[in-house]
PDB file of C-alpha atoms in Angstrom:
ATOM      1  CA  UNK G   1       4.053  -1.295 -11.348  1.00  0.00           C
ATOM      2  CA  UNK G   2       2.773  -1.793  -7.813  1.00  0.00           C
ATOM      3  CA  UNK G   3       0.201   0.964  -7.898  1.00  0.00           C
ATOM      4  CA  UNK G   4      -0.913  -0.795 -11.320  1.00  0.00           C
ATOM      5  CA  UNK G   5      -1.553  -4.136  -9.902  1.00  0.00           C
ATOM      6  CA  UNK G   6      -3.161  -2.642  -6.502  1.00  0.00           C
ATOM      7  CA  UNK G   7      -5.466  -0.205  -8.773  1.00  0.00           C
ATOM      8  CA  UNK G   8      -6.682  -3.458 -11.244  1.00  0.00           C
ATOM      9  CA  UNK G   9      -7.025  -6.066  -7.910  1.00  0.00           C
ATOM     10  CA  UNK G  10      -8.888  -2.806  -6.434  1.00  0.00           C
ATOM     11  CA  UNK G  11     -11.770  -2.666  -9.534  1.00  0.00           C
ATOM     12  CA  UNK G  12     -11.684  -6.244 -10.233  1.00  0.00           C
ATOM     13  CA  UNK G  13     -12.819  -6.516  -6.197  1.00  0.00           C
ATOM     14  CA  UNK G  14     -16.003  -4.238  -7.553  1.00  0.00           C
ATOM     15  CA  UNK G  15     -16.808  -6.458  -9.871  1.00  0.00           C
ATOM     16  CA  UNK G  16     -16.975 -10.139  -7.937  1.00  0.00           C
ATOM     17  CA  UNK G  17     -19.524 -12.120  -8.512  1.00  0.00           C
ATOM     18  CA  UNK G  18     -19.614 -14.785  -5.631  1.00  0.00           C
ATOM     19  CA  UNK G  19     -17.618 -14.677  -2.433  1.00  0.00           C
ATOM     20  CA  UNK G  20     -14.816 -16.934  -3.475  1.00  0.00           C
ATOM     21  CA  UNK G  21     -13.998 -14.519  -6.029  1.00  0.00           C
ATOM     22  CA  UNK G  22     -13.904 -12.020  -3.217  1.00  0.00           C
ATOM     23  CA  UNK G  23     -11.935 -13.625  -1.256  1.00  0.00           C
ATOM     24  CA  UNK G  24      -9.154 -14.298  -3.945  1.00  0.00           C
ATOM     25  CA  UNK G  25      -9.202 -10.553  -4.763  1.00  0.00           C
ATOM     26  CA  UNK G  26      -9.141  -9.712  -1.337  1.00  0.00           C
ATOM     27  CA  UNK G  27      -5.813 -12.200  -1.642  1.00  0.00           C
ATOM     28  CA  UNK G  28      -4.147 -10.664  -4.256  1.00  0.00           C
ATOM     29  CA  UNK G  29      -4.653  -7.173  -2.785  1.00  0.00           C
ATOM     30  CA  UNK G  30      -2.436  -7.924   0.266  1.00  0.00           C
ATOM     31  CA  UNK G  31       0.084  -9.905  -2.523  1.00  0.00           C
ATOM     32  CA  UNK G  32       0.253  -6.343  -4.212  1.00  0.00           C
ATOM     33  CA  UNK G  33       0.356  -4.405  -1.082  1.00  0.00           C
ATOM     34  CA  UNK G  34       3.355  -6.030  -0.269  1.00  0.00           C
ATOM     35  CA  UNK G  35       4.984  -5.084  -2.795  1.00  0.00           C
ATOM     36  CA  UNK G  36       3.686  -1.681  -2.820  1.00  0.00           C
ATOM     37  CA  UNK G  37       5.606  -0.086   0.352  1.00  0.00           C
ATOM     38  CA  UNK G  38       9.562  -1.361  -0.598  1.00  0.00           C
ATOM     39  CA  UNK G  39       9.036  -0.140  -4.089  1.00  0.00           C
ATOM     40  CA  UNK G  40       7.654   3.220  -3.256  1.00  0.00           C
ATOM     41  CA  UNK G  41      10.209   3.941  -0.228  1.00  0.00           C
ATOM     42  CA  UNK G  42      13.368   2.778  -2.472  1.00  0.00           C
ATOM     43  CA  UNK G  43      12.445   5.053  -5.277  1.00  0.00           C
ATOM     44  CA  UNK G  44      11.326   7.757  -2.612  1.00  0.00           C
ATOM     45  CA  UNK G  45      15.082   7.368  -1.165  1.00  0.00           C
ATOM     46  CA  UNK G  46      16.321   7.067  -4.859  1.00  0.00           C
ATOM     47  CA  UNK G  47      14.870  10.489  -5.669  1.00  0.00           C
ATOM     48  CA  UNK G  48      15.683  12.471  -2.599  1.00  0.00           C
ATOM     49  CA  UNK G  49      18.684  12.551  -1.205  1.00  0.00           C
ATOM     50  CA  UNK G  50      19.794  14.541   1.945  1.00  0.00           C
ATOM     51  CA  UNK G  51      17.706  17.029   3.518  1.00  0.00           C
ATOM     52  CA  UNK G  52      14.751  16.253   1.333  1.00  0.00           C
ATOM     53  CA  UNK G  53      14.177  12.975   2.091  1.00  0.00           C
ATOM     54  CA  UNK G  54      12.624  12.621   5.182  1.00  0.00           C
ATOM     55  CA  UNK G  55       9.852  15.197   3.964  1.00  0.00           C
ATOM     56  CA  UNK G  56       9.580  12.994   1.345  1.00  0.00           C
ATOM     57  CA  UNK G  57       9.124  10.242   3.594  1.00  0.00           C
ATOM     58  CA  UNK G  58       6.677  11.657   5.427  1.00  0.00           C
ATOM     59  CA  UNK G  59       4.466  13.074   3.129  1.00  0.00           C
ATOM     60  CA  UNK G  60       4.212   9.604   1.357  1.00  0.00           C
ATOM     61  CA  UNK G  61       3.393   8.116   4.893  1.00  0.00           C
ATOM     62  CA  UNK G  62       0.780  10.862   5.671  1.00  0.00           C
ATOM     63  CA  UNK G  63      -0.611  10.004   2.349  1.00  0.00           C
ATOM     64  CA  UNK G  64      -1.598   6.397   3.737  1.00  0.00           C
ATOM     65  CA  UNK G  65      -3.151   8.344   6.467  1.00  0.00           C
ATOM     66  CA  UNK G  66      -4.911  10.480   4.411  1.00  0.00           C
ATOM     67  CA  UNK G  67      -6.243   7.754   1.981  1.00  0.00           C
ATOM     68  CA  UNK G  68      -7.741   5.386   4.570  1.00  0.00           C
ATOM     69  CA  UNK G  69      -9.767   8.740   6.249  1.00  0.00           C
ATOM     70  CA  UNK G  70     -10.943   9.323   2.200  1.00  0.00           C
ATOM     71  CA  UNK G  71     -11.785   5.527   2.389  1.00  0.00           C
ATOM     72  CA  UNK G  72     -14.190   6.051   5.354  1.00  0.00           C
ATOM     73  CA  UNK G  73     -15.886   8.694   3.167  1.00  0.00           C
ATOM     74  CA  UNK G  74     -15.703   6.651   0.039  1.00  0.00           C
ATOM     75  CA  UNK G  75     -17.406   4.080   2.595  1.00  0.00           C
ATOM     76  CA  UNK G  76     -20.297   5.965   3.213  1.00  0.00           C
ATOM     77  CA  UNK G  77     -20.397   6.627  -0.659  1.00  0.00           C
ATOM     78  CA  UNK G  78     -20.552   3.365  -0.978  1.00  0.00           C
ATOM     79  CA  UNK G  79     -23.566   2.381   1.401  1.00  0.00           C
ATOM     80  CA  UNK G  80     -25.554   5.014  -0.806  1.00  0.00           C
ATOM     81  CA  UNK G  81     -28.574   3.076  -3.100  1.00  0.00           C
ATOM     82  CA  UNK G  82     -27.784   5.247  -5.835  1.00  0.00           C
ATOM     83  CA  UNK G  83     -24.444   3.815  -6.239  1.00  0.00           C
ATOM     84  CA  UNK G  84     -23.567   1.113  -4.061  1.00  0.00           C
ATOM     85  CA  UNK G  85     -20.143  -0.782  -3.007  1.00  0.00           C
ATOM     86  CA  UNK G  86     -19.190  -2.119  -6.554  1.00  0.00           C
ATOM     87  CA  UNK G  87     -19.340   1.198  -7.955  1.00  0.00           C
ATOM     88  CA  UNK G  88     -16.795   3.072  -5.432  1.00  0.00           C
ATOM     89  CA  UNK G  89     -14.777  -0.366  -5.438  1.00  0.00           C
ATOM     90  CA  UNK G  90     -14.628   0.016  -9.490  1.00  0.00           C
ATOM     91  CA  UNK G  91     -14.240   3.827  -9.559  1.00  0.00           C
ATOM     92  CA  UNK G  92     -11.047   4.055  -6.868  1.00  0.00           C
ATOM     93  CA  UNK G  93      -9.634   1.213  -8.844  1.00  0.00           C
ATOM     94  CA  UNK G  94      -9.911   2.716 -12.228  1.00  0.00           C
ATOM     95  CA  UNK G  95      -8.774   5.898 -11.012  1.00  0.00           C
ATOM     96  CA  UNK G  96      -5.494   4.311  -9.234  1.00  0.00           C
ATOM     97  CA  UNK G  97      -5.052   2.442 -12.723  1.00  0.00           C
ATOM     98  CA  UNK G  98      -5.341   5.765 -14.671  1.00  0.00           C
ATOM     99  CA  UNK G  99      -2.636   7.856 -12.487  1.00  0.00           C
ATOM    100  CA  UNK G 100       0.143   4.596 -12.737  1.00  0.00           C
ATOM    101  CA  UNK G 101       0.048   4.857 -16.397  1.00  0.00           C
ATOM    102  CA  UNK G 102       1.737   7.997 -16.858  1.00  0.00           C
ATOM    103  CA  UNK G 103       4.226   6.769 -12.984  1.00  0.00           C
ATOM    104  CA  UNK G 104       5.458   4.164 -14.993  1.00  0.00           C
ATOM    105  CA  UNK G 105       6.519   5.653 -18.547  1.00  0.00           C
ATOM    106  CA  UNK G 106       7.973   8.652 -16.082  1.00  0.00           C
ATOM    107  CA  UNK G 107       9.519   7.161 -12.987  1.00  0.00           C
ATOM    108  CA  UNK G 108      13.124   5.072 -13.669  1.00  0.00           C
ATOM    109  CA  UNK G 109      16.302   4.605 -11.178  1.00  0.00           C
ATOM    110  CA  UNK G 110      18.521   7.194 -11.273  1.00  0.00           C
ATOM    111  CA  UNK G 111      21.875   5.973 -12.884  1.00  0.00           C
ATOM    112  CA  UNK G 112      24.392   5.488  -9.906  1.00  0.00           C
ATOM    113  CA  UNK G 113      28.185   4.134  -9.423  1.00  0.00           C
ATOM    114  CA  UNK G 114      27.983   0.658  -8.359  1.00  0.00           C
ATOM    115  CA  UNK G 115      29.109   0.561  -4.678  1.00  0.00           C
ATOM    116  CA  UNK G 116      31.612  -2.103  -4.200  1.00  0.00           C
ATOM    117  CA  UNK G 117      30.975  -5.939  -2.627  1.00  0.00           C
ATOM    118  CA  UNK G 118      33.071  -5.198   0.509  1.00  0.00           C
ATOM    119  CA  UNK G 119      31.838  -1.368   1.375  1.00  0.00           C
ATOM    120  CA  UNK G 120      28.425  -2.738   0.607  1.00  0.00           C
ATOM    121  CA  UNK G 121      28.946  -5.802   3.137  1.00  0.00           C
ATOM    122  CA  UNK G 122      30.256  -3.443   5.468  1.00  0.00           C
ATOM    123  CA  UNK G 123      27.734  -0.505   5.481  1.00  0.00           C
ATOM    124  CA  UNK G 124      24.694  -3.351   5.807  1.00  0.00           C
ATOM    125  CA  UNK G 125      26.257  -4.229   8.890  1.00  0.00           C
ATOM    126  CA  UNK G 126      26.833  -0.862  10.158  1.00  0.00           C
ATOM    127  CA  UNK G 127      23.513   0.463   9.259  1.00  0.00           C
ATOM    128  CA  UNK G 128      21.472  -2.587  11.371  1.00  0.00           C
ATOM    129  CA  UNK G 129      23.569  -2.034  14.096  1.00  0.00           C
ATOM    130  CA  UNK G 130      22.938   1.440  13.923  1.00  0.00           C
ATOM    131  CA  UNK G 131      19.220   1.198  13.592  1.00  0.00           C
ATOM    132  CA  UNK G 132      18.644  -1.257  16.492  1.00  0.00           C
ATOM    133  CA  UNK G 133      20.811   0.526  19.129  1.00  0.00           C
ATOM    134  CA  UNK G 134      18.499   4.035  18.137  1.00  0.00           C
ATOM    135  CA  UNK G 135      15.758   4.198  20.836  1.00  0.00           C
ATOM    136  CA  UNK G 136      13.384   6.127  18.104  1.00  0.00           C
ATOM    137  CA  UNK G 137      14.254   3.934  15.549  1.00  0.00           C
ATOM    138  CA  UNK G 138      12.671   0.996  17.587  1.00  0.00           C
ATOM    139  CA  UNK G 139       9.379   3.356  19.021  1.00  0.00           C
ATOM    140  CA  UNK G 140       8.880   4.211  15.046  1.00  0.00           C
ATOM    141  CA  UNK G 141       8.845   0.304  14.622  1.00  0.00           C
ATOM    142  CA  UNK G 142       6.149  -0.113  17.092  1.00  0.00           C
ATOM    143  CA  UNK G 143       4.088   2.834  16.518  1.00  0.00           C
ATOM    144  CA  UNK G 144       3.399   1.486  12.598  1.00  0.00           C
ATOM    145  CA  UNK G 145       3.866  -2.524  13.601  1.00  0.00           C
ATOM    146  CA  UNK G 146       1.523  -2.652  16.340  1.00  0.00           C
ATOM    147  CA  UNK G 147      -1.549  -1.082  14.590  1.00  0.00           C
ATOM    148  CA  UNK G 148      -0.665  -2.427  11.033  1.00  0.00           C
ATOM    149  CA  UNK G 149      -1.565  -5.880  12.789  1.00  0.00           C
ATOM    150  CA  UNK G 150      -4.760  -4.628  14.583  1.00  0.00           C
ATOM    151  CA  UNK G 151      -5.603  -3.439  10.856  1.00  0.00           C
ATOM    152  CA  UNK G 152      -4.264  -6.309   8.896  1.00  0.00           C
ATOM    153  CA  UNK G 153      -6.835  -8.483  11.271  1.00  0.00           C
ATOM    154  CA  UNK G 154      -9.957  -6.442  10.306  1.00  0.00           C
ATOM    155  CA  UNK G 155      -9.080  -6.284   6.604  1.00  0.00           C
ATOM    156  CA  UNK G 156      -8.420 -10.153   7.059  1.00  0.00           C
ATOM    157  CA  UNK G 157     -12.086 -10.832   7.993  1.00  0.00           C
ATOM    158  CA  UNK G 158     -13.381  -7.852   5.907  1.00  0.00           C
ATOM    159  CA  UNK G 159     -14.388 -10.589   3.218  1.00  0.00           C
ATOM    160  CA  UNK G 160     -16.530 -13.183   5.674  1.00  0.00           C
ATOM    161  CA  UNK G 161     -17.924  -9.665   7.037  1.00  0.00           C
ATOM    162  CA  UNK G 162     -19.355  -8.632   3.768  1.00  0.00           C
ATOM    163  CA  UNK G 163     -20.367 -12.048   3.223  1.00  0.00           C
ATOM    164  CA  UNK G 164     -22.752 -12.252   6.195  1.00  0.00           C
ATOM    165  CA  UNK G 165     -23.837  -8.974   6.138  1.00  0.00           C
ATOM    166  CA  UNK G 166     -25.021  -8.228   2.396  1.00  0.00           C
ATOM    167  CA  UNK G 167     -25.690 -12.154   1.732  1.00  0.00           C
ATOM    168  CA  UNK G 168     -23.183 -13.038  -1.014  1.00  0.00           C
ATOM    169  CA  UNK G 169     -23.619 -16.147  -1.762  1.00  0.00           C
ATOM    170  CA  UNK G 170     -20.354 -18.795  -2.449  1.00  0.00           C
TER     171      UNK G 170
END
């Protein structure tokens, strides 16, 4: 359902009209991004158990990776007179909104046994504990915190950007 959302907020951003449309698109994208990550690790870890899941992992995190070096070429698609910002905005979106169709008719939770209150209690504990006393577990942290703030600051002013530089008007 998160991909949906994204994919709509992503061609409704191609079709704005003045910049305080812009900027509540721009809003709702980082609402929907939010949401985005949790789901698709939990069903990623929901699917894959074992050996397979840290593949799975990181094939879905190269995948961002991949996506924002497609953006910068979908970027210079966009500064192109033929076709213009609106039209890649529009055309990613649609696309995105296209492949979550068929993602959510296919993709449910797998049934499993209910774990009970105490083990759960228990193993939440364990697990944190676990995660903050593992050195790599903390440089992982850093290496995607750190620049997912540098990032979320030039997406942030991505909208007043746009607005000086191509003259939208309020």
């Amino acid at each position: 359902g998160s991909l949906f959302v994204w994919s709509l907020v992503t061609w409704w951003t191609g079709h704005v009209s003045t910049f305080q449309e812009l900027l509540t698109a721009r809003a709702v994208m980082g609402l929907s991004e939010a949401f985005y990550i949790p789901a698709a690790l939990a069903l990623i870890s929901e699917y894959h158990l074992g050996s397979t899941r840290s593949r799975a992992v990181g094939v879905h995190q190269a995948g961002i990776y991949v996506g924002q070096i497609l953006g910068g070429f979908a970027g210079y698609m966009a500064d192109s007179p033929d076709h213009g910002w609106r039209w890649m905005i529009s055309t990613c979106g649609l696309l995105g909104v296209i492949y979550a169709i068929p993602l959510i008719a296919a993709l449910r939770d797998p049934v499993r046994a209910a774990p009970t209150v105490e083990s759960t209690a228990a193993a939440k504990t364990g697990v944190l504990r676990g995660l903050l006393g593992n050195r790599m577990f903390i440089l992982l942290l850093l290496y995607f915190t750190l620049p997912a703030i540098a990032g979320g600051v030039v997406r942030d002013w991505m909208p007043e950007i746009l607005r000086e530089k191509f003259s939208l008007g309020q």
